[in-house]
Each structure stands twice: as C-alpha cells, then as structure tokens.
mmCIF file of C-alpha atoms and ligand atoms in Angstrom:
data_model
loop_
_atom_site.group_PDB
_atom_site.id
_atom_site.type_symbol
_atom_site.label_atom_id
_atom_site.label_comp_id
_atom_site.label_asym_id
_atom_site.label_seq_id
_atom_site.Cartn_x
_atom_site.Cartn_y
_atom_site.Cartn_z
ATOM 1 C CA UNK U 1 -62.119 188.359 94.796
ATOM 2 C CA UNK U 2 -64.465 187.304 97.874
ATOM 3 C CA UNK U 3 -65.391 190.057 100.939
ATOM 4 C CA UNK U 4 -67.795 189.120 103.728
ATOM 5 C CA UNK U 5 -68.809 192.115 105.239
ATOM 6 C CA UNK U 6 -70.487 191.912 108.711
ATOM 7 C CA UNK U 7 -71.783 188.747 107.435
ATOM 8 C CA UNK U 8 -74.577 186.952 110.072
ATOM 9 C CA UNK U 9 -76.824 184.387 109.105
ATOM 10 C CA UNK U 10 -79.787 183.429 111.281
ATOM 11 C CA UNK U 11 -82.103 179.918 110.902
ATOM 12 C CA UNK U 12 -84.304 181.453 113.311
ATOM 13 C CA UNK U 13 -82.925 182.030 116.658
ATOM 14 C CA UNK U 14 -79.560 180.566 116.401
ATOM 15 C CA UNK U 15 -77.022 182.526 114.470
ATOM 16 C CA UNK U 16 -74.477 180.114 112.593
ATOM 17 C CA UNK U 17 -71.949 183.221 111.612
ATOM 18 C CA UNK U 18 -72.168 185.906 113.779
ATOM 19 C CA UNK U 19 -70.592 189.277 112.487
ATOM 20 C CA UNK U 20 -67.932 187.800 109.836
ATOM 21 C CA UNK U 21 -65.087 189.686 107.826
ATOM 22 C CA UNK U 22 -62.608 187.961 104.891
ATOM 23 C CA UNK U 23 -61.329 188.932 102.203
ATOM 24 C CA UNK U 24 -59.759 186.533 99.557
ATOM 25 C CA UNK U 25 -58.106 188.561 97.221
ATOM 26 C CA UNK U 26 -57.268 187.335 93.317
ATOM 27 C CA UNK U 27 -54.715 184.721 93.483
ATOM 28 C CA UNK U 28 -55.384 183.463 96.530
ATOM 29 C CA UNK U 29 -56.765 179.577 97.557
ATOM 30 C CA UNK U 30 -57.983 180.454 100.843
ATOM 31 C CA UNK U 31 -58.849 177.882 103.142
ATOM 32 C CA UNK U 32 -61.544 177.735 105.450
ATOM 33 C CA UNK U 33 -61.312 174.947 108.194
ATOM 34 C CA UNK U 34 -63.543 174.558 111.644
ATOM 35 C CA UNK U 35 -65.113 172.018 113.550
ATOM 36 C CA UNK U 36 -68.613 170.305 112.781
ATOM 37 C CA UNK U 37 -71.170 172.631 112.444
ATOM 38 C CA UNK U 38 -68.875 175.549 112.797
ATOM 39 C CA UNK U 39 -70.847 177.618 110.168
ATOM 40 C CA UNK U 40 -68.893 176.691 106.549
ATOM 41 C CA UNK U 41 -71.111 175.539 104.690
ATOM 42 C CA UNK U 42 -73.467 178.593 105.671
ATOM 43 C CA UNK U 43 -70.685 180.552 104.970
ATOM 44 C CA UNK U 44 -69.997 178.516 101.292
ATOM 45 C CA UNK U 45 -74.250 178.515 100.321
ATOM 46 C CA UNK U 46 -74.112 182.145 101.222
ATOM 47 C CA UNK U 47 -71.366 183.556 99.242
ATOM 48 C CA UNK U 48 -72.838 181.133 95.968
ATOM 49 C CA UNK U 49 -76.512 183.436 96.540
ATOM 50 C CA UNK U 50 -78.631 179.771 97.639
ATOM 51 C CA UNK U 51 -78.717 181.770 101.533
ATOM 52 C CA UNK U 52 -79.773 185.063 102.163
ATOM 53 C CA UNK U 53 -77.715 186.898 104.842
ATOM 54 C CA UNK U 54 -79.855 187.923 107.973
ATOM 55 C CA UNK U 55 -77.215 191.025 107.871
ATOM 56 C CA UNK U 56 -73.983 192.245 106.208
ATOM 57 C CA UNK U 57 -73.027 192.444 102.510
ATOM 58 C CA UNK U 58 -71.084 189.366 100.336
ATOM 59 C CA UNK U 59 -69.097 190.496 97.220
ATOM 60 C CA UNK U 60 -68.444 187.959 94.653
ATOM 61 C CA UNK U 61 -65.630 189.325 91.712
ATOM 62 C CA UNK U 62 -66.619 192.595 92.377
ATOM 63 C CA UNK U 63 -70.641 192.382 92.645
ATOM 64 C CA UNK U 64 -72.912 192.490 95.370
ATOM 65 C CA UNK U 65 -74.144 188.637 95.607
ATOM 66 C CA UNK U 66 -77.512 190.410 96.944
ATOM 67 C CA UNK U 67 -77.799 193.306 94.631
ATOM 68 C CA UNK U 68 -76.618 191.868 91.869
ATOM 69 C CA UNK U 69 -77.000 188.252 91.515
ATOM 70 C CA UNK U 70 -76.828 187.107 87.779
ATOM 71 C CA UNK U 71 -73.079 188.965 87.791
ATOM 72 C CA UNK U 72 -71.779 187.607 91.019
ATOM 73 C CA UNK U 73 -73.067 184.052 90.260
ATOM 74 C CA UNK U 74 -72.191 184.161 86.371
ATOM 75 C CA UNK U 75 -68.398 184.463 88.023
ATOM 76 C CA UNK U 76 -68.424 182.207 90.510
ATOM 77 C CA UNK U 77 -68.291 178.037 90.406
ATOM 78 C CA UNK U 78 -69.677 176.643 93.328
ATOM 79 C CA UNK U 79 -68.487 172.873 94.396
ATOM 80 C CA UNK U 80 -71.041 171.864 96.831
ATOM 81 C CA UNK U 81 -69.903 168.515 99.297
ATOM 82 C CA UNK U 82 -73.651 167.087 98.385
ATOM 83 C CA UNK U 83 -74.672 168.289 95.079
ATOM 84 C CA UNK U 84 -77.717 167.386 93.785
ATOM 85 C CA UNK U 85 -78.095 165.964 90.374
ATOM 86 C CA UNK U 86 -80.905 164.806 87.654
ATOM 87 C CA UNK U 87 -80.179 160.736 87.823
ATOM 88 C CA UNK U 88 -81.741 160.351 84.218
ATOM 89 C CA UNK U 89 -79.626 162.475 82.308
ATOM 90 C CA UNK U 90 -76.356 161.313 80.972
ATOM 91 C CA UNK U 91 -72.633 162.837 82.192
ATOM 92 C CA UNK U 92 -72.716 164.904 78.385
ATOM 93 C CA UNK U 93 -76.028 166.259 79.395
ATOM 94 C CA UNK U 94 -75.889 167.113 82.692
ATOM 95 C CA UNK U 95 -73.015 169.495 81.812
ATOM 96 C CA UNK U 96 -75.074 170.665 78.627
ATOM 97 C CA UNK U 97 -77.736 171.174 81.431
ATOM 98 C CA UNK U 98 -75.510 173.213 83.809
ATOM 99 C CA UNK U 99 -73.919 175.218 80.574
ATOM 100 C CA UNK U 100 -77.609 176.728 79.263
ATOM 101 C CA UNK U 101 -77.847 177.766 83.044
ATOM 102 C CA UNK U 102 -74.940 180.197 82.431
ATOM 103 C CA UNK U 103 -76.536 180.965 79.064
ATOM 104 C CA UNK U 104 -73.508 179.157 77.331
ATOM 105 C CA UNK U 105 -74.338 176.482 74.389
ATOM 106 C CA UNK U 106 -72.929 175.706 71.007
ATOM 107 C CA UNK U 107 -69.472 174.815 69.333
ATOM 108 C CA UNK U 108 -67.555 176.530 72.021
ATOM 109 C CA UNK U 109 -69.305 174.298 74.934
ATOM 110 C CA UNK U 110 -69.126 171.575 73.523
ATOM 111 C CA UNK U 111 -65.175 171.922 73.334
ATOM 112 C CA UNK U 112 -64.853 172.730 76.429
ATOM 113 C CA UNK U 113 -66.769 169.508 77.679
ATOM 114 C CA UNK U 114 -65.084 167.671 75.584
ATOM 115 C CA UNK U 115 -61.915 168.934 77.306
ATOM 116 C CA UNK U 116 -63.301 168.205 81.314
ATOM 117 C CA UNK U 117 -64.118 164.607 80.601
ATOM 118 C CA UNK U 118 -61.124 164.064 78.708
ATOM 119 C CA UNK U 119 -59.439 165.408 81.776
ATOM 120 C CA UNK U 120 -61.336 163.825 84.459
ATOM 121 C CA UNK U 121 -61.164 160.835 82.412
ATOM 122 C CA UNK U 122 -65.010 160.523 81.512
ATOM 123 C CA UNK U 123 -65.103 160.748 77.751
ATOM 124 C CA UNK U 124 -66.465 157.150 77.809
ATOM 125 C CA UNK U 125 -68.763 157.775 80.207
ATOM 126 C CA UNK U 126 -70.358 160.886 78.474
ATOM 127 C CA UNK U 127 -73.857 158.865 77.490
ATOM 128 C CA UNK U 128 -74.013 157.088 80.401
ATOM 129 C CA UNK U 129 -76.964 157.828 82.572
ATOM 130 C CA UNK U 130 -75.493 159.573 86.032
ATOM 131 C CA UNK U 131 -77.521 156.609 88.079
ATOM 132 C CA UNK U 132 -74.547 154.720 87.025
ATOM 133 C CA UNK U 133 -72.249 157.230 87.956
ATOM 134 C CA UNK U 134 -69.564 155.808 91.226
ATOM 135 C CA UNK U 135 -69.085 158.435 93.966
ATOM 136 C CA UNK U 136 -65.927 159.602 92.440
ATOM 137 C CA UNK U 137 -67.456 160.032 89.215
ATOM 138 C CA UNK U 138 -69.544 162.240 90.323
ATOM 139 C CA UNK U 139 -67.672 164.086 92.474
ATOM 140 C CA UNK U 140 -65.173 164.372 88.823
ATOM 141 C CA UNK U 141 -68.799 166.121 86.894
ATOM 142 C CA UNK U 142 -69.761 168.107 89.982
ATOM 143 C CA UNK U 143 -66.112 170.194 89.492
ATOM 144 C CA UNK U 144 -66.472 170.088 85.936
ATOM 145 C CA UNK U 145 -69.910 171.669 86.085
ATOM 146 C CA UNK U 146 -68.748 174.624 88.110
ATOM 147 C CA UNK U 147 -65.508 175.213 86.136
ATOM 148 C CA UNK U 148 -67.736 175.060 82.957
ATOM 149 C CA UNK U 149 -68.604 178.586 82.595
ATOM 150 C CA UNK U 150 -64.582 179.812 83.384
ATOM 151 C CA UNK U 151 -65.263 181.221 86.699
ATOM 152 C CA UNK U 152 -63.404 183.754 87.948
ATOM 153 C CA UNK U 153 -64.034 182.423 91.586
ATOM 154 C CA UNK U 154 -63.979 178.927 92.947
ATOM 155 C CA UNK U 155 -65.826 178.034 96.486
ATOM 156 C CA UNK U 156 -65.843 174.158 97.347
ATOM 157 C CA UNK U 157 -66.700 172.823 99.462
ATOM 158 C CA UNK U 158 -64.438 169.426 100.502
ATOM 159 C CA UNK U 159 -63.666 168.985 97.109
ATOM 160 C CA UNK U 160 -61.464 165.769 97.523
ATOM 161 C CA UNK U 161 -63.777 163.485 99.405
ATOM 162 C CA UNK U 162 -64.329 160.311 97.171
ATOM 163 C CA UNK U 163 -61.805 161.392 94.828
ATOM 164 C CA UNK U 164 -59.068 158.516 94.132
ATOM 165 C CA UNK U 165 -54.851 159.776 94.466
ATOM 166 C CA UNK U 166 -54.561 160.647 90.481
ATOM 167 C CA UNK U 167 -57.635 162.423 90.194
ATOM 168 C CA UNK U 168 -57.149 164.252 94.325
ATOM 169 C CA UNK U 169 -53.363 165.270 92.380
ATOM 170 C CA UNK U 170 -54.901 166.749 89.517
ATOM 171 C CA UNK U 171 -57.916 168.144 91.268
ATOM 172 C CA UNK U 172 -54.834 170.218 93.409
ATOM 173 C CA UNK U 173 -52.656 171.110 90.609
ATOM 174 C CA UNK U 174 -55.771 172.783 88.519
ATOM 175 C CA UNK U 175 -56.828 174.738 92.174
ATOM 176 C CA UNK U 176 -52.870 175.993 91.884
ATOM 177 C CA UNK U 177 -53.115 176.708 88.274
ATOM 178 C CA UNK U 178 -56.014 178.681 88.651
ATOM 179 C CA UNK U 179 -54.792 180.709 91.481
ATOM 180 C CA UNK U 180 -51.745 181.448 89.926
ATOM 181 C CA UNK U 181 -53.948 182.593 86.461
ATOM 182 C CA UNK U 182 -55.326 185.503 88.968
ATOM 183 C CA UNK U 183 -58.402 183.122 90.096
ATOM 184 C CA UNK U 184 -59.702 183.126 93.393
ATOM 185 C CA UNK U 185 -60.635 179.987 95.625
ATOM 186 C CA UNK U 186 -62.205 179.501 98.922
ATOM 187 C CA UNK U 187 -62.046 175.948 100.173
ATOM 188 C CA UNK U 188 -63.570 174.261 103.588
ATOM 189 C CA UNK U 189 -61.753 170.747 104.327
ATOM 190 C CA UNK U 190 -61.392 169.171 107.223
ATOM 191 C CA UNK U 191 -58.265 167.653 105.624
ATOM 192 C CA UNK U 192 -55.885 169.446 107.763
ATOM 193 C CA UNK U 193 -52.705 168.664 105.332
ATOM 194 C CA UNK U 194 -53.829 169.374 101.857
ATOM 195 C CA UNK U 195 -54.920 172.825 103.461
ATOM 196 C CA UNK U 196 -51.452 173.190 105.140
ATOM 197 C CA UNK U 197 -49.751 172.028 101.706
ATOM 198 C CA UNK U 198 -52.177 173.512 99.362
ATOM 199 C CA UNK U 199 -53.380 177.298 101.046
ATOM 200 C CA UNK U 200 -51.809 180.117 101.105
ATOM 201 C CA UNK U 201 -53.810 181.579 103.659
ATOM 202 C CA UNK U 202 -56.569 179.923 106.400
ATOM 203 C CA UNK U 203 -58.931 180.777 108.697
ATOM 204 C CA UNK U 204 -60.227 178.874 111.780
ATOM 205 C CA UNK U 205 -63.867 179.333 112.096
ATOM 206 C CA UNK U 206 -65.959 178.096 115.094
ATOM 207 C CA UNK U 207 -69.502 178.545 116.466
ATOM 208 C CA UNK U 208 -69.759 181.292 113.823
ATOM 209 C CA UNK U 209 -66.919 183.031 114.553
ATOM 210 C CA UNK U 210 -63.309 183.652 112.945
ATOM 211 C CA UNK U 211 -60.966 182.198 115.701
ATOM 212 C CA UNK U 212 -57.807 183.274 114.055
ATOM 213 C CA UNK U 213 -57.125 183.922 110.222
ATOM 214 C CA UNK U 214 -53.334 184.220 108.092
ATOM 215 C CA UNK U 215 -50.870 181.803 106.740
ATOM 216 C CA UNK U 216 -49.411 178.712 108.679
ATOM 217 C CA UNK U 217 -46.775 181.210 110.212
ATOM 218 C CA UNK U 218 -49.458 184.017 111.431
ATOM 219 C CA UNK U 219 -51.429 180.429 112.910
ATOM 220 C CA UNK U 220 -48.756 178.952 114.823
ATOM 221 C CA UNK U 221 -48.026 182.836 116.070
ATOM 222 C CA UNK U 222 -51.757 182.850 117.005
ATOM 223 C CA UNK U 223 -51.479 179.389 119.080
ATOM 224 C CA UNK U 224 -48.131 180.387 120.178
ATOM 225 C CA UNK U 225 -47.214 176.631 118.636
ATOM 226 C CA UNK U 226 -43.608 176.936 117.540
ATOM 227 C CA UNK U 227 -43.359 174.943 114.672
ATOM 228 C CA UNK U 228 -46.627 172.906 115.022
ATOM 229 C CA UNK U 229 -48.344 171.472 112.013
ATOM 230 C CA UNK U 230 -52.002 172.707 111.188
ATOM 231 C CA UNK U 231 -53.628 169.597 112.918
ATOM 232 C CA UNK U 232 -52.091 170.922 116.688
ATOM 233 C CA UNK U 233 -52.795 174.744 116.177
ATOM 234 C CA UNK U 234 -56.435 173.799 114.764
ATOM 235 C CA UNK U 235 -57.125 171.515 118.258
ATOM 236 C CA UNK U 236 -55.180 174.177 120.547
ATOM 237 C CA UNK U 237 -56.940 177.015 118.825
ATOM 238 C CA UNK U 238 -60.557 174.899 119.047
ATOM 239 C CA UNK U 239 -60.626 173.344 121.618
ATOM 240 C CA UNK U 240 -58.611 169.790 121.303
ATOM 241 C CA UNK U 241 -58.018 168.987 124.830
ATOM 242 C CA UNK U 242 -61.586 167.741 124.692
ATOM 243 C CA UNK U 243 -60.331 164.940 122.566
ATOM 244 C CA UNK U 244 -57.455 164.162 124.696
ATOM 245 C CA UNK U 245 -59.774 163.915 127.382
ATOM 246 C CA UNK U 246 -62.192 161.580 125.382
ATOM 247 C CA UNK U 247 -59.307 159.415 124.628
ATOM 248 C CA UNK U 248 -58.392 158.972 127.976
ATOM 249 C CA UNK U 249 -62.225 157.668 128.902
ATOM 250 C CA UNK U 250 -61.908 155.582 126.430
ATOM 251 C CA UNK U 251 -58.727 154.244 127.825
ATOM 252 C CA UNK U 252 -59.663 153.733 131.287
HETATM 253 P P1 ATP H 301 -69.674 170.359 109.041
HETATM 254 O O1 ATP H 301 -68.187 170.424 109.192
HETATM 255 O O2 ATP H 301 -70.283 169.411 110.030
HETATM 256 O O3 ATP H 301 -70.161 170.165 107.649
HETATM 257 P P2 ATP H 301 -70.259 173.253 108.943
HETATM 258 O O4 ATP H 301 -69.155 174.056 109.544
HETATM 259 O O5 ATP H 301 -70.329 173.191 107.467
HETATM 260 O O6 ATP H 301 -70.237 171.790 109.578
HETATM 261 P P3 ATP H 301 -72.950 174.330 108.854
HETATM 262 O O7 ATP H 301 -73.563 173.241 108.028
HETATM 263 O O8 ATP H 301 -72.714 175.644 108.216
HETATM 264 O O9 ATP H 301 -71.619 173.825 109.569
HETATM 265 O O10 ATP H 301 -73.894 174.537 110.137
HETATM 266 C C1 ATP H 301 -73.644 175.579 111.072
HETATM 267 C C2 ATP H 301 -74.717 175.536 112.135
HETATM 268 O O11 ATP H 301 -75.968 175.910 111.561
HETATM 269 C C3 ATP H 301 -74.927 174.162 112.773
HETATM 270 O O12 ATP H 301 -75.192 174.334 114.146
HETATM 271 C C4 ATP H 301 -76.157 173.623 112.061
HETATM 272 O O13 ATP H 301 -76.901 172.774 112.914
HETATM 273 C C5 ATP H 301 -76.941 174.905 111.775
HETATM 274 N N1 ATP H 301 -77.736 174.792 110.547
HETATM 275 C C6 ATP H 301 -77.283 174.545 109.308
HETATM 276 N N2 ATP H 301 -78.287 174.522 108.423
HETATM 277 C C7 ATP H 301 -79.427 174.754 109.136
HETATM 278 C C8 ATP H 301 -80.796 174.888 108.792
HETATM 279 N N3 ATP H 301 -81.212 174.763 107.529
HETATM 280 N N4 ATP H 301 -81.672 175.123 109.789
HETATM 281 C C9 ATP H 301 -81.258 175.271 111.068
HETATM 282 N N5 ATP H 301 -79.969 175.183 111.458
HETATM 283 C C10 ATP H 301 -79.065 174.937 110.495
#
C-alpha cells in the first residue's frame, strides 16, 4: 500500500506538489500521468525516501517513509527513468551490488538472479561490464534490481522507454502478475494507452496538483467525455486546446 498525506514538496520557493492525497491500495497498478514538469517524479523520489517532504506524511507498506526508513524502503522497488549505475561492474555484479544493499546475499540470491536474467534474457550477458550494456539492457537490470529484494511495492517511473515489444509484453504481464499476487504499483508514463490498457486506476496530476483521480469511467465522468480514450480526457482535463492552437500556427 502507498498514502500521500498532505504531501508538499518545496525546491525553495516553488512548490512542485502542493497539498497531495492518494492512496494505492494492495492490488492495485495505479497510474500516475501529467504533463512535463507536473511534479511525478517529485512525487516518485519522494515516496522511494531520496526527497524529503517540505510537509505531509508518505506511507510505504505500512511504514512511515520518514520515520521509518529501512522498513518502508526494504519493501519498496523503485524503477527510476534515469538510474544511475557503476559502468565497471558487470550485469551479475551490479545486482550482487544492489542485493547486499537490502542485506540479501548467498545461495538464495544468487537463484533469484539467475532467474531475472534468464527472464530478461541476460544470462549471457551476466560478466559483461554494464559500459557495454544497450539502452534496453539496461533498462532490463534497472527492473531486475528493484524486484530483487521481492518488494511488496513497485514505483516506476516510465518503465517501458527503450524497452523492445517482447520485453515491453513481459515487462506488463509481470506488473499484472504482481498486482494480482496482492502487490502494489505506482507508475508515471506519458504513454497514454498502456496506462488506459494496463491501470486500474489513474490520476491526472498538474502544476502539483491532482486534477482528477479514478478509473477510465470516473475520468471520462470528470471531463464529461462520453466515451473518449485517455489521450482526449488527459488534453481536455490539462489543458490540450493549447496544442490545437499550436498546430494551427504551425499550419498557417
Ligand atoms: P516530466 O514529465 O517532464 O519528467 P515531472 O512531472 O516528472 O516532469 P518533476 O521532475 O517532478 O516533473 O518536476 C516538477 C517541477 O519541479 C518542475 O517545475 C521542475 O522544474 C521542478 N524541479 C524538479 N527538480 C528540481 C530541483 N532539483 N530543483 C528545482 N526545481 C526542481
């Protein structure tokens, strides 16, 4: 389970979430979609404990990320969009690496990485140094580094950018199977179908602020969109006209 409470974060002056409540309960793959810099990835980095709040309270499985950090972060797997990662160690290592983090080593680790590169298809990558490492590759160890430690909660951040159709298919069928095992995920896209296809329930988030929040029939309710897919309620509830209006400069 994830709950924002009254969740603001300041840099300075500017507030990039201003006063936000969710709750994503167990079994849920929440999705979290808003324009550029609407405030998701503040939202994502504060949930996984990297960003204080500047007020409010974020519960992670059941733990206060602030109060009690080691429990909330042992049961949460955090997908960031730009991870960083140690160039000189080798696929096998770097999850070796991200498994003592967690306080997790012998037999039983090393089964279970055997199992994500078999599954990501890897296995013959495993002593290859990650310099080598295409973007998809990476992208393929990043998720297998946060599901290392059998999280209870998943937040990811556009998890299927660089990711090629098998691997984008299998990436959304373990998100499913996870859910439906009682995990939790929150996910930011801007990939307006696989969050129509793949959520159960969304929220629209813009200059900080939760514009409207529920499934795809509570959204079109919202926009008053009849049967409209998610791209049409996510410009009527944001603000799309402005693009219709760009694309008409352009045309004249
Ligand atoms: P995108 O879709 O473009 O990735 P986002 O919704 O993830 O955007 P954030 O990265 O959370 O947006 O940024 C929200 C706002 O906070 C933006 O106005 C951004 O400029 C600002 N911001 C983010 N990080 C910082 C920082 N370290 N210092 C100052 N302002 C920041």
């Amino acid at each position: 389970m994830i709950e924002l409470r009254n969740l603001t974060k300041r840099y300075g002056d500017f507030a990039a979430l201003k006063n936000v409540h969710l709750t994503v309960p167990r079994g849920e793959l929440y999705g979290l979609l808003g324009p550029n810099g609407a405030g998701k990835t503040t939202a994502l980095r504060v949930i996984a404990g990297i960003l204080q709040p500047s007020e409010g309270t974020v519960i992670v499985g059941g733990y206060d990320v602030q109060k009690e950090p080691e429990r909330a972060k042992s049961r949460l797997g955090y997908i960031p969009d730009r991870p960083f990662m140690y160039e000189k160690l080798t696929g096998g290592e770097f999850l070796q690496f991200v498994a003592g983090l967690y306080g997790q080593n012998g037999a039983d680790v090393d089964r279970r990485i055997d199992e994500l590169l078999s599954v990501w298809e890897l296995t013959a990558w495993r002593d290859e140094l990650l310099e080598s490492y295409s973007h998809g590759m990476r992208q393929k160890l990043i998720i297998s580094s946060a599901l290392i430690h059998r999280p209870e909660v998943i937040v990811v951040d556009e998890p299927l950018v660089g990711l090629d159709p098998k691997a984008a298919r299998l990436l959304k069928d373990i998100f499913r199977g996870f859910v439906q095992r009682g995990g939790t995920i929150l996910m930011c896209t801007h990939t307006l179908e696989v969050a129509e296809a793949l959520c159960d329930r969304i929220a629209i988030i813009q200059d900080g602020e939760i514009r409207a929040e529920g499934t795809m029939d509570d959204l079109r309710r919202e926009a008053q969109s009849g049967e409209a897919r998610l791209e049409e309620i996510f410009l009527k509830l944001t603000g799309g006209h402005a693009v219709r209006e760009l694309l008409e400069v352009l045309e004249t």
